[in-house]
mmCIF file of C-alpha atoms and ligand atoms in Angstrom:
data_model
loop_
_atom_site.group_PDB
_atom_site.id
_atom_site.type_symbol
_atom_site.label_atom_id
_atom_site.label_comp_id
_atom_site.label_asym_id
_atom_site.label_seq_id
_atom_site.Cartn_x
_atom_site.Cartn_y
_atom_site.Cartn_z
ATOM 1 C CA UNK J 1 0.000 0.000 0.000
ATOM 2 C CA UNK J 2 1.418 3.332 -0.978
ATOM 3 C CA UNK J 3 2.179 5.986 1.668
ATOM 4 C CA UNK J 4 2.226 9.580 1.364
ATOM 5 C CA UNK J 5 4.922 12.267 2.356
ATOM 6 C CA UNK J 6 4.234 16.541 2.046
ATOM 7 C CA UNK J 7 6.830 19.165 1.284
ATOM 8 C CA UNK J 8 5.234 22.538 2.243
ATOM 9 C CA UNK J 9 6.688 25.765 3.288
ATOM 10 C CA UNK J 10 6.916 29.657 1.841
ATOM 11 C CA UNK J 11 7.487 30.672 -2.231
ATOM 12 C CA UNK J 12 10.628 29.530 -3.112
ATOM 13 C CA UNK J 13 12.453 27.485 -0.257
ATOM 14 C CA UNK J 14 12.887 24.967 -2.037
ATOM 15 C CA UNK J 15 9.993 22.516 -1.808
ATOM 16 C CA UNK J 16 10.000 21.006 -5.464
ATOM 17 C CA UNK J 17 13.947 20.850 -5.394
ATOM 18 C CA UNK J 18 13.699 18.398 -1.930
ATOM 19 C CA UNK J 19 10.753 16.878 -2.650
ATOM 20 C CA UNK J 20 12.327 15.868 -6.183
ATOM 21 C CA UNK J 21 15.536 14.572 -4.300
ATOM 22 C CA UNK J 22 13.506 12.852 -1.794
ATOM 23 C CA UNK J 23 11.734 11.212 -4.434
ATOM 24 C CA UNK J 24 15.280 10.036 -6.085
ATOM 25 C CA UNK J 25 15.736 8.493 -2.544
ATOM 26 C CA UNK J 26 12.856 6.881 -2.299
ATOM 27 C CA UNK J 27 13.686 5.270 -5.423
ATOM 28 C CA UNK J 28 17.073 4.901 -4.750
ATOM 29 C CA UNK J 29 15.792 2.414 -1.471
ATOM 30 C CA UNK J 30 13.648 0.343 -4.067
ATOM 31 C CA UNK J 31 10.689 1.872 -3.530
ATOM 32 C CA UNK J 32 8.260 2.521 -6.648
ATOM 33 C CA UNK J 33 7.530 6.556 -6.243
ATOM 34 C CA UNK J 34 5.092 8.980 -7.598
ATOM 35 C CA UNK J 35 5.982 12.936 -7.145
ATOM 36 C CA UNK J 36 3.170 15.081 -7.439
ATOM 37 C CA UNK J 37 3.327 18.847 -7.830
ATOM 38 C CA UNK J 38 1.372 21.501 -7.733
ATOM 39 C CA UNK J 39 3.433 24.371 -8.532
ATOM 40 C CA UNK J 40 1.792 26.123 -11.914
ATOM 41 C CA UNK J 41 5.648 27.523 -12.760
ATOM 42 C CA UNK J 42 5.989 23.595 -13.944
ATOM 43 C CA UNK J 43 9.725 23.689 -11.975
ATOM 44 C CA UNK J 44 9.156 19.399 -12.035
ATOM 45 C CA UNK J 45 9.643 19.923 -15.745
ATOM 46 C CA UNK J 46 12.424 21.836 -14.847
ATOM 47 C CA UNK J 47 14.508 19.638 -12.535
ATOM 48 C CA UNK J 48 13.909 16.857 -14.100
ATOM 49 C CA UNK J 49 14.064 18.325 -18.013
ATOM 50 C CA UNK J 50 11.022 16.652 -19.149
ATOM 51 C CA UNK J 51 7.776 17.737 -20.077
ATOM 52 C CA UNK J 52 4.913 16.084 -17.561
ATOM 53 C CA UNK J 53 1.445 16.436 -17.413
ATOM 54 C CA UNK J 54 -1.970 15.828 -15.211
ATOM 55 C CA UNK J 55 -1.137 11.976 -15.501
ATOM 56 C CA UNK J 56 1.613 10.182 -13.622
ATOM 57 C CA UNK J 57 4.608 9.546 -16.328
ATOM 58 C CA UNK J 58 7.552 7.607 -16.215
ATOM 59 C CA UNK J 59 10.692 9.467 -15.347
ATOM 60 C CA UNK J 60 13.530 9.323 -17.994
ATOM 61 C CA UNK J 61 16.435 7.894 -16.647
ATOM 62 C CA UNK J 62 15.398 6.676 -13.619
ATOM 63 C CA UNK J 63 13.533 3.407 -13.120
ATOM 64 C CA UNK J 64 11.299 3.178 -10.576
ATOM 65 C CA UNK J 65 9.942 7.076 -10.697
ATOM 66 C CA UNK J 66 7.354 8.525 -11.653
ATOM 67 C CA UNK J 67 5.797 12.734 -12.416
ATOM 68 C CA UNK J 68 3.112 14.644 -12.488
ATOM 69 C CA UNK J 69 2.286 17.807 -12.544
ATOM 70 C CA UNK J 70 -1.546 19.367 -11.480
ATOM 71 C CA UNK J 71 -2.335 23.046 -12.170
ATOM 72 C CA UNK J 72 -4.750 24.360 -9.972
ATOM 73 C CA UNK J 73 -5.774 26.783 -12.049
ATOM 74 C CA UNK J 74 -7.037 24.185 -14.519
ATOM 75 C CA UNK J 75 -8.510 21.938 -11.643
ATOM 76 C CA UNK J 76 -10.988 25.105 -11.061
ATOM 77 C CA UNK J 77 -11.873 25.152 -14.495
ATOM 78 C CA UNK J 78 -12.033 21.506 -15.165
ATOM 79 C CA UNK J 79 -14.243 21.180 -11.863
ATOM 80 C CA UNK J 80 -16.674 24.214 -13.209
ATOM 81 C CA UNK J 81 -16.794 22.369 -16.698
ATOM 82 C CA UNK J 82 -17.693 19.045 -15.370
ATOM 83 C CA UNK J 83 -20.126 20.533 -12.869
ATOM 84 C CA UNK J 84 -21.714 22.228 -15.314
ATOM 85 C CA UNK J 85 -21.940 19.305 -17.565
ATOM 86 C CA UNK J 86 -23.690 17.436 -15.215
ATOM 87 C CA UNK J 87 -26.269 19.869 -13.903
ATOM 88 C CA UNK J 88 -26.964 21.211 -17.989
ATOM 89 C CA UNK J 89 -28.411 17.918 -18.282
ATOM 90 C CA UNK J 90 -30.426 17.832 -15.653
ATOM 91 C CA UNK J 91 -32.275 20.910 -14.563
ATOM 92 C CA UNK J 92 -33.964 23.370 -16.872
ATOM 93 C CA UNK J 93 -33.100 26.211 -19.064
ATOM 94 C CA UNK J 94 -33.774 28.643 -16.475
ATOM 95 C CA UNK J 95 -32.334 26.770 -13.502
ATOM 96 C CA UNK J 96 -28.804 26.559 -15.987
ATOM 97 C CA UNK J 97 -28.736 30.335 -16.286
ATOM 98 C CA UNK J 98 -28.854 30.909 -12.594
ATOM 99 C CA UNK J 99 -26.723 27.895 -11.535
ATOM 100 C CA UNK J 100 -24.139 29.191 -14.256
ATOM 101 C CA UNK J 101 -24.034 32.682 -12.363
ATOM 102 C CA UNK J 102 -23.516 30.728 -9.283
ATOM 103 C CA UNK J 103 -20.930 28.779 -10.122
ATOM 104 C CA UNK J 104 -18.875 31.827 -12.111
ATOM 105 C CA UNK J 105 -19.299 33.376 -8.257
ATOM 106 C CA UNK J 106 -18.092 29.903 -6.644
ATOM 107 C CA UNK J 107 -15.060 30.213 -9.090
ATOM 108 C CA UNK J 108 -14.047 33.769 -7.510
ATOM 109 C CA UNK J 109 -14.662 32.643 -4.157
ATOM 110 C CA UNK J 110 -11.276 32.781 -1.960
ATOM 111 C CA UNK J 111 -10.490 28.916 -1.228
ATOM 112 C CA UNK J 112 -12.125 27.419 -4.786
ATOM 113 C CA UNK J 113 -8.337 27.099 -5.986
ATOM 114 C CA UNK J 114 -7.467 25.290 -2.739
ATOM 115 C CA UNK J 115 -10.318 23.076 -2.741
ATOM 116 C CA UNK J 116 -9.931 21.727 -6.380
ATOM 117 C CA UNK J 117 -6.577 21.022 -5.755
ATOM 118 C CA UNK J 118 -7.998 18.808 -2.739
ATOM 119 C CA UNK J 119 -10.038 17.817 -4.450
ATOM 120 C CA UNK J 120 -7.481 16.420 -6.890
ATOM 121 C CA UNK J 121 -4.917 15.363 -4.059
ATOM 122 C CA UNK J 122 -7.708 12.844 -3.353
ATOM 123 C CA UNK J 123 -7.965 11.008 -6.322
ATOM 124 C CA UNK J 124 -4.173 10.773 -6.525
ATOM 125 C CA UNK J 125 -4.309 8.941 -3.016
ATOM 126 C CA UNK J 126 -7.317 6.478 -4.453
ATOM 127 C CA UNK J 127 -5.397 6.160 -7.370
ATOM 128 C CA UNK J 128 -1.961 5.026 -5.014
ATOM 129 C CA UNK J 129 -1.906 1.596 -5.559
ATOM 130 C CA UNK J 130 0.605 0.730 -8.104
ATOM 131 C CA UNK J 131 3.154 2.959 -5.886
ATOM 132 C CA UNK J 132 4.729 2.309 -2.420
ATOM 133 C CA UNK J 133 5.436 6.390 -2.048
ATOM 134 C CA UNK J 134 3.505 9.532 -2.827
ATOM 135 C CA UNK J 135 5.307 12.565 -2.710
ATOM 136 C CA UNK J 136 3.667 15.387 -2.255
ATOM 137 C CA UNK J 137 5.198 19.099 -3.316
ATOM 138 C CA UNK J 138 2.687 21.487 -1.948
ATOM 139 C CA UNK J 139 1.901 24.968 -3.524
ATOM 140 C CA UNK J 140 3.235 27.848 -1.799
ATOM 141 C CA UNK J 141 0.145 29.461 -0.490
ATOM 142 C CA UNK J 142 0.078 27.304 2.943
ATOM 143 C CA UNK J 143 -3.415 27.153 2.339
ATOM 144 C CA UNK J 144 -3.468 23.957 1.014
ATOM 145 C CA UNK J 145 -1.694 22.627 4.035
ATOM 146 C CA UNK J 146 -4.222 24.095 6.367
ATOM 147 C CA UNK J 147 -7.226 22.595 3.687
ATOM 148 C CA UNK J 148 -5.529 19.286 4.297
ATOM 149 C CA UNK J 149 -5.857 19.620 7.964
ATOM 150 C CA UNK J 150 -9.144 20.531 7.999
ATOM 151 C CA UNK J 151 -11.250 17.525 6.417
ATOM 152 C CA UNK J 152 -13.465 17.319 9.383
ATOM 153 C CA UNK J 153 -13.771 21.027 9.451
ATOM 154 C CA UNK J 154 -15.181 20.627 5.661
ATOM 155 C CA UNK J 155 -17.334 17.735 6.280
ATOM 156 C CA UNK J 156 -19.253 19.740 8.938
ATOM 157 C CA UNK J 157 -19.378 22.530 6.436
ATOM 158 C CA UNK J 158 -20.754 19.550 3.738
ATOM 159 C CA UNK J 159 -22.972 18.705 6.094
ATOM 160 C CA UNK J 160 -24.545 22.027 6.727
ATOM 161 C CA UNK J 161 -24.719 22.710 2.565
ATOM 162 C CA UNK J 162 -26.578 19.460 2.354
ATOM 163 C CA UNK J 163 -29.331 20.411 5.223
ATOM 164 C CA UNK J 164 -29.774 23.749 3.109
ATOM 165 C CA UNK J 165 -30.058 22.047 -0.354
ATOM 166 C CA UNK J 166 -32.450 19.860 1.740
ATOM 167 C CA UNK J 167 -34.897 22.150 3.070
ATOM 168 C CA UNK J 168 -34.896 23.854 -0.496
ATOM 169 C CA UNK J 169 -35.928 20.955 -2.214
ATOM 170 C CA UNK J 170 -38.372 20.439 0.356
ATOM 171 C CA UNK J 171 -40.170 24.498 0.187
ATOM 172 C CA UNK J 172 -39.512 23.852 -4.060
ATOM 173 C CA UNK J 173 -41.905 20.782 -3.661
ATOM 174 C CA UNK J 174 -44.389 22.022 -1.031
ATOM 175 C CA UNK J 175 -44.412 25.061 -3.531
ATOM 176 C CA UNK J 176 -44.793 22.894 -6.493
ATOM 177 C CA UNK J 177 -47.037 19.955 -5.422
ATOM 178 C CA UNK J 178 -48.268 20.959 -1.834
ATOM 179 C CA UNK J 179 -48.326 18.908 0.972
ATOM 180 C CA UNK J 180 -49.678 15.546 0.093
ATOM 181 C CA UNK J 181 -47.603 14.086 -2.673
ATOM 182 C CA UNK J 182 -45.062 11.819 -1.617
ATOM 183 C CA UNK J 183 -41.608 13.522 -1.862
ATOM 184 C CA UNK J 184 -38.982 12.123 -4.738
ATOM 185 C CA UNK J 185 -37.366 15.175 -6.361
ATOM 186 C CA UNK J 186 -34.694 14.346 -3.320
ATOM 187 C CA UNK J 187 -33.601 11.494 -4.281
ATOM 188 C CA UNK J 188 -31.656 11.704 -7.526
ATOM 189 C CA UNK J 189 -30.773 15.722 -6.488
ATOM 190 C CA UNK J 190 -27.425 16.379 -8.490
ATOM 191 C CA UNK J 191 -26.520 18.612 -5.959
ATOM 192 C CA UNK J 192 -27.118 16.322 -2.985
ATOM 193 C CA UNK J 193 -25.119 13.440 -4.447
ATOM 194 C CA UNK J 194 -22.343 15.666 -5.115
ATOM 195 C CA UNK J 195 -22.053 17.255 -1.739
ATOM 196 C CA UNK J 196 -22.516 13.433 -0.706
ATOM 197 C CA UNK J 197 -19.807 13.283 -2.980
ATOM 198 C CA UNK J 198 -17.393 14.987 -1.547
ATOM 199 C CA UNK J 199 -18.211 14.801 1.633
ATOM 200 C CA UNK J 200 -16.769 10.950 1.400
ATOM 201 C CA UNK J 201 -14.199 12.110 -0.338
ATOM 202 C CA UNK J 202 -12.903 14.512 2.919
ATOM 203 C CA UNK J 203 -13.745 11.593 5.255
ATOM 204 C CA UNK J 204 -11.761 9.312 3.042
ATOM 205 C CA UNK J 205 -8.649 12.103 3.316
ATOM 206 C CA UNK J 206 -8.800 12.850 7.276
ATOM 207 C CA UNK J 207 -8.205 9.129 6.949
ATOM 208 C CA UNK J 208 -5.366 9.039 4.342
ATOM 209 C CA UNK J 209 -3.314 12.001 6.265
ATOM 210 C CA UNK J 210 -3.957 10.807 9.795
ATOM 211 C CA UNK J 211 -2.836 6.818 9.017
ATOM 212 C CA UNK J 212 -0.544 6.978 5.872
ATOM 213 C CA UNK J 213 1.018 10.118 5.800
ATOM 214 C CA UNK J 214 3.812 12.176 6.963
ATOM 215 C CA UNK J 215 4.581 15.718 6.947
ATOM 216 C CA UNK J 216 7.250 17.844 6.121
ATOM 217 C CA UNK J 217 8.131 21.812 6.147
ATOM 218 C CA UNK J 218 11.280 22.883 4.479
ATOM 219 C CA UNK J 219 12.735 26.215 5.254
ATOM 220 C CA UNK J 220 15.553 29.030 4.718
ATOM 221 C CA UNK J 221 18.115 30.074 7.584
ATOM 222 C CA UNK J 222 16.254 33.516 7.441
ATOM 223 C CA UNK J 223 13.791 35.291 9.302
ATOM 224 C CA UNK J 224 10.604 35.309 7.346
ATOM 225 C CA UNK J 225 10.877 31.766 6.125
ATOM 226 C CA UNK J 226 11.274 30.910 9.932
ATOM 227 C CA UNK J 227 8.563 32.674 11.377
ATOM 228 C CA UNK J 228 6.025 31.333 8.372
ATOM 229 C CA UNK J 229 7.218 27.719 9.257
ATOM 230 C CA UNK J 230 6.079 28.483 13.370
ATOM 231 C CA UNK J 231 2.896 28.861 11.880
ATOM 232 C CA UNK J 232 2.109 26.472 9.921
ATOM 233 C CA UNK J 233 4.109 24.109 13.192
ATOM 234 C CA UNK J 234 1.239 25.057 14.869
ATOM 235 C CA UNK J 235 -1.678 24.659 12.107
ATOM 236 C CA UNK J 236 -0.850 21.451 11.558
ATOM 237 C CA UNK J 237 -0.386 20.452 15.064
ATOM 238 C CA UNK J 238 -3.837 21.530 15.923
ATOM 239 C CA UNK J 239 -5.376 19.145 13.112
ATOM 240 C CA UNK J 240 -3.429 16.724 14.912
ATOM 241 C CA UNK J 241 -0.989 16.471 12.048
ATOM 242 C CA UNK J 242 2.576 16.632 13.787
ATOM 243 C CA UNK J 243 5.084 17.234 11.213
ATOM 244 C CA UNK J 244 7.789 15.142 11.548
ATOM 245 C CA UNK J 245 10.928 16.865 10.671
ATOM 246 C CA UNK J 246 12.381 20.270 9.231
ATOM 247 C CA UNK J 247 14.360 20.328 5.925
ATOM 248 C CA UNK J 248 16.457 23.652 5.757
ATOM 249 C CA UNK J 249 17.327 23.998 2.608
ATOM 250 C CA UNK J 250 20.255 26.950 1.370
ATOM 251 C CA UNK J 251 23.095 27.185 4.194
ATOM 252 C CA UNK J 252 26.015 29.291 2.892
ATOM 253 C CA UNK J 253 29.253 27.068 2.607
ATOM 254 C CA UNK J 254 31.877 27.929 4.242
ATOM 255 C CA UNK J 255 34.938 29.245 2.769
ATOM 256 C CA UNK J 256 38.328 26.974 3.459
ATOM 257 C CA UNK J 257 40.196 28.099 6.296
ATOM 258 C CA UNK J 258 42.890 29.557 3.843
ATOM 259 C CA UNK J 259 40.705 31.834 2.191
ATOM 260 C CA UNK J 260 41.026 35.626 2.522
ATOM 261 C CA UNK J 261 39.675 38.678 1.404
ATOM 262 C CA UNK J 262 36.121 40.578 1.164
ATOM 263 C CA UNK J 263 33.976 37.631 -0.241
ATOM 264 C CA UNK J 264 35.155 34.984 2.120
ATOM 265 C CA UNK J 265 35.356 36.950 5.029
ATOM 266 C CA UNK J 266 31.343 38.098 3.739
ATOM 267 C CA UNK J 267 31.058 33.903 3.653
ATOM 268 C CA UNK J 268 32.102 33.693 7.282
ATOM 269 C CA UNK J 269 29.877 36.456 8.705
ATOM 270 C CA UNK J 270 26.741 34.740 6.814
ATOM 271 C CA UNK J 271 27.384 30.819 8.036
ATOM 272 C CA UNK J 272 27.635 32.321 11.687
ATOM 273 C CA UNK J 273 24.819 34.004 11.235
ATOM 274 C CA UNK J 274 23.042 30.792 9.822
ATOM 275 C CA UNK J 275 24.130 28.838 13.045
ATOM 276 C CA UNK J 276 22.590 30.818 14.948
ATOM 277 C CA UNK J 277 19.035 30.608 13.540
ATOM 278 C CA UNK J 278 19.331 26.808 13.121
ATOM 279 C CA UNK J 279 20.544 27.133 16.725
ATOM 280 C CA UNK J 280 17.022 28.752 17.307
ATOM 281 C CA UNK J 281 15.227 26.726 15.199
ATOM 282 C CA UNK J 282 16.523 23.560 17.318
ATOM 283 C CA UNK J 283 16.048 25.191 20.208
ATOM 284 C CA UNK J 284 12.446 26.959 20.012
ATOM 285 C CA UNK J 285 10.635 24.109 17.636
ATOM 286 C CA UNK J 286 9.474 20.727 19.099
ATOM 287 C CA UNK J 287 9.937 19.177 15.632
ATOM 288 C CA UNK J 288 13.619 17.862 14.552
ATOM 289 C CA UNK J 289 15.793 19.207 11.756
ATOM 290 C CA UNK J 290 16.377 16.163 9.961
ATOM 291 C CA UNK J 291 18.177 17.637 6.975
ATOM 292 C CA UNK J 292 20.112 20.896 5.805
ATOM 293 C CA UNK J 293 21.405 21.476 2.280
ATOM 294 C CA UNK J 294 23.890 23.892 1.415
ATOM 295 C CA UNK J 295 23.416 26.581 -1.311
ATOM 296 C CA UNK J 296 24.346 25.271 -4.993
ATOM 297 C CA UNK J 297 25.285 27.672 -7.490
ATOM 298 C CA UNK J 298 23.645 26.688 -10.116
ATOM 299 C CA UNK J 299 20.168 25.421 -10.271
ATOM 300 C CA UNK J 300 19.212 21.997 -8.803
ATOM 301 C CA UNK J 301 19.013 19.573 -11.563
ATOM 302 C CA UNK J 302 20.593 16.623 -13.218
ATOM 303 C CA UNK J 303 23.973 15.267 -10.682
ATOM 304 C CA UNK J 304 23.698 18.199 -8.728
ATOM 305 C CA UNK J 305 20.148 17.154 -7.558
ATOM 306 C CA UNK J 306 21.603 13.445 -6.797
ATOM 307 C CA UNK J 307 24.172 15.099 -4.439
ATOM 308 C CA UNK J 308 21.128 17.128 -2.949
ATOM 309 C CA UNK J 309 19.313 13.831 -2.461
ATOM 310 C CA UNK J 310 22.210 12.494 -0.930
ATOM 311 C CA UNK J 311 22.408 15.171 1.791
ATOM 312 C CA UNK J 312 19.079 14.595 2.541
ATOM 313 C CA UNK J 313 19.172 12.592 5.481
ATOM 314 C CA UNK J 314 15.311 11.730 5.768
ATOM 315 C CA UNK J 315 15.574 7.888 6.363
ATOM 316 C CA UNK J 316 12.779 6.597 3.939
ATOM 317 C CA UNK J 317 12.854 3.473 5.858
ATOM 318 C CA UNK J 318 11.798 5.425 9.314
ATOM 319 C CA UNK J 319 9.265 7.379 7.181
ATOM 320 C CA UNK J 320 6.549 4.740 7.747
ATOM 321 C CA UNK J 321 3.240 6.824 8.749
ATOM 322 C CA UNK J 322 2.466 6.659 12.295
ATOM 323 C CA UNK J 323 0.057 3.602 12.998
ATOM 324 C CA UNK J 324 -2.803 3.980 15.094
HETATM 325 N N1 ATP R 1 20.200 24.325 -2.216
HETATM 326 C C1 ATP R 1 20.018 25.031 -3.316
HETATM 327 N N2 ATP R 1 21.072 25.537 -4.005
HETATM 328 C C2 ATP R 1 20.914 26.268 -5.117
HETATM 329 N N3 ATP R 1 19.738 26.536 -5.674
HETATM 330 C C3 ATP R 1 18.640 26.064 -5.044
HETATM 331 C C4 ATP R 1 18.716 25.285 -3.849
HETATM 332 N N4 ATP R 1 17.458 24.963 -3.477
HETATM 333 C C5 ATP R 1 16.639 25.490 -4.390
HETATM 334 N N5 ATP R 1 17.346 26.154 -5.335
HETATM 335 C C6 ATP R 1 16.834 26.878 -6.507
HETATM 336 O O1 ATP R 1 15.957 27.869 -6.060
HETATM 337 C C7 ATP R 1 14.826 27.975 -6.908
HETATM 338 C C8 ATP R 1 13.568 27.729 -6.090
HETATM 339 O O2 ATP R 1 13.578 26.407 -5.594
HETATM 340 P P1 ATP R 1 12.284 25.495 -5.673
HETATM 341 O O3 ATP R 1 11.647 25.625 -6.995
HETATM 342 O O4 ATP R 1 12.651 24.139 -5.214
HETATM 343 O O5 ATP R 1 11.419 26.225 -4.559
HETATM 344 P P2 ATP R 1 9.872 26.046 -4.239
HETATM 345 O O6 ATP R 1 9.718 26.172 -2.777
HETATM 346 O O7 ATP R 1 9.375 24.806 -4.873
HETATM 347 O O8 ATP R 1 9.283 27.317 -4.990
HETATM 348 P P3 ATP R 1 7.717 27.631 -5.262
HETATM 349 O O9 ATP R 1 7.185 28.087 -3.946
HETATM 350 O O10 ATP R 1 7.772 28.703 -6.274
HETATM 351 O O11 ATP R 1 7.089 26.360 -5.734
HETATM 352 C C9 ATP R 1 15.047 26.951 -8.012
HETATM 353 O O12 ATP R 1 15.618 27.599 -9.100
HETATM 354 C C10 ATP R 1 16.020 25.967 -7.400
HETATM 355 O O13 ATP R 1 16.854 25.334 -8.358
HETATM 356 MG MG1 MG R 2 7.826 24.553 -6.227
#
């Protein structure tokens, strides 16, 4: 049975570069792996020089590994499509009109990105089975870390959607055929069965993430980077979601002793100021650094993403999911 690791953190720290060499690990330990990103700049593509697309893909040149890419964007649109698909053929001309206003609105509403990206994060978990890892590179908003720690938030908030689509149906009828009739425009409600829908499909989640998966936050030595990763510490930790370790990504190497002058003496002055915010990070977070990578300079791709992986000292073995 597949399990499931997260990368999250801020824009640009790095989460597609370590979740890319984490993957190479995982495969690396014999274990069949899926990456799955989110990020709509396509940097998968990048590290890996390969087109991918919404469908898992073999990895060139290295067995055992497989890519895709989801854009979240098109998850909103696809979502509104099919949606609208479905309810076209099966309410009236005039109900269309309106419930094609309504879902234009749905489509601006702050969290539809987040949600259809859920949305699709759950059918790559159902879809696990010919994989033993799922790697996970979150997009930078955060919010879909907090979405994914909030599936029994959502099912309550299913829950109350259904009760209203409920007692709508119910004045619709009374309106339409009074009191006596017996009742069936509820059963076979599009609307119902999708928030049924999805409501199974957030219970099936809180499952997933709670049993079979593991979390990760990767971070810079700097300030902002460290103060966004206390937060999401502690959204994650209240859904009961402990993440397991810290990956900070882009120390400054040090210069060799030998070295003189402005730039290494520049060097010097940055690496001691980088020990002492890991310092701080060890010392103020509950959750364990388990890996720091040093600063490349060139983009991570190709070897120099091997010797990345190789730095990265998440055991795969000892990533087994909590069991309950
Ligand atoms: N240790 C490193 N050394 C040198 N370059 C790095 C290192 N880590 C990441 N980079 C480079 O920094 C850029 C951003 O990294 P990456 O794409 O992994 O970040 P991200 O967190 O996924 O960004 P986004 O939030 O935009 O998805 C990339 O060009 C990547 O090659
Ligand atoms: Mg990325």
């Amino acid at each position: 049975m597949a399990t499931f690791t997260f990368f999250g953190g801020k824009g640009g720290v790095g989460k597609t570069t370590v979740s890319s060499a984490y993957a190479l690990e995982c495969v690396e330990a014999g274990l069949e792996t899926l990456v799955v990103s989110t990020d709509p700049a396509h940097s998968t593509a990048d590290v890996f020089d390969q087109e991918f697309s919404d469908e898992p893909q073999p990895v060139e040149g290295y067995d055992g590994l497989s890519a895709m890419e989801i854009d979240p964007e098109q998850e909103v649109q696809d979502h509104l499509m099919d949606l609208r698909r479905q309810l076209n053929s099966q309410l009236s001309a005039a109900m269309v009109n309106e419930v094609d206003i309504q879902l234009e609105m749905a489509h601006q509403t702050p969290g539809a990105y987040e949600a259809a990206l859920f949305d699709r994060f759950v059918e790559v978990m159902r879809n696990a089975d010919p994989y033993d890892r799922v790697v996970f590179d979150t997009s930078p908003t955060g919010s879909t870390l907090r979405l994914l720690a909030l599936p029994e938030l959502l099912e309550r908030w299913i829950d109350r959607l259904m009760d209203k689509r409920r007692r709508s149906i119910d004045l619709f009828e009374k309106a339409a055929i009074g009191n006596q009739e017996p009742r069936r425009v509820m059963e076979g409600d599009p609307i119902l069965a999708r928030l049924q829908g999805r409501k199974e499909r957030f219970e099936f989640a809180g499952e997933v993430l709670r049993e079979d998966a593991s979390f990760y936050l990767v971070l810079n030595p700097d300030e902002l980077s460290i103060r966004e990763t206390a937060r999401s510490l502690e959204t994650l930790g209240e859904a009961e979601l402990p993440v397991r370790g810290l990956v900070v990504n882009r120390l400054t190497p040090e210069p060799e002793p030998h070295e003189e002058g402005r730039g290494a003496t520049y060097l010097r002055d940055r690496v001691e100021t980088e020990r002492e915010r890991l310092e701080y990070i060890e010392r103020e977070f509950d959750t364990p650094v388990v890996a720091t990578i040093e600063t490349r300079v060139a983009e991570v791709r190709g070897s120099i993403l091997e010797d990345v992986a190789g730095e990265l000292e998440i055991s795969v073995g000892d990533d087994q999911p909590r069991t309950t």
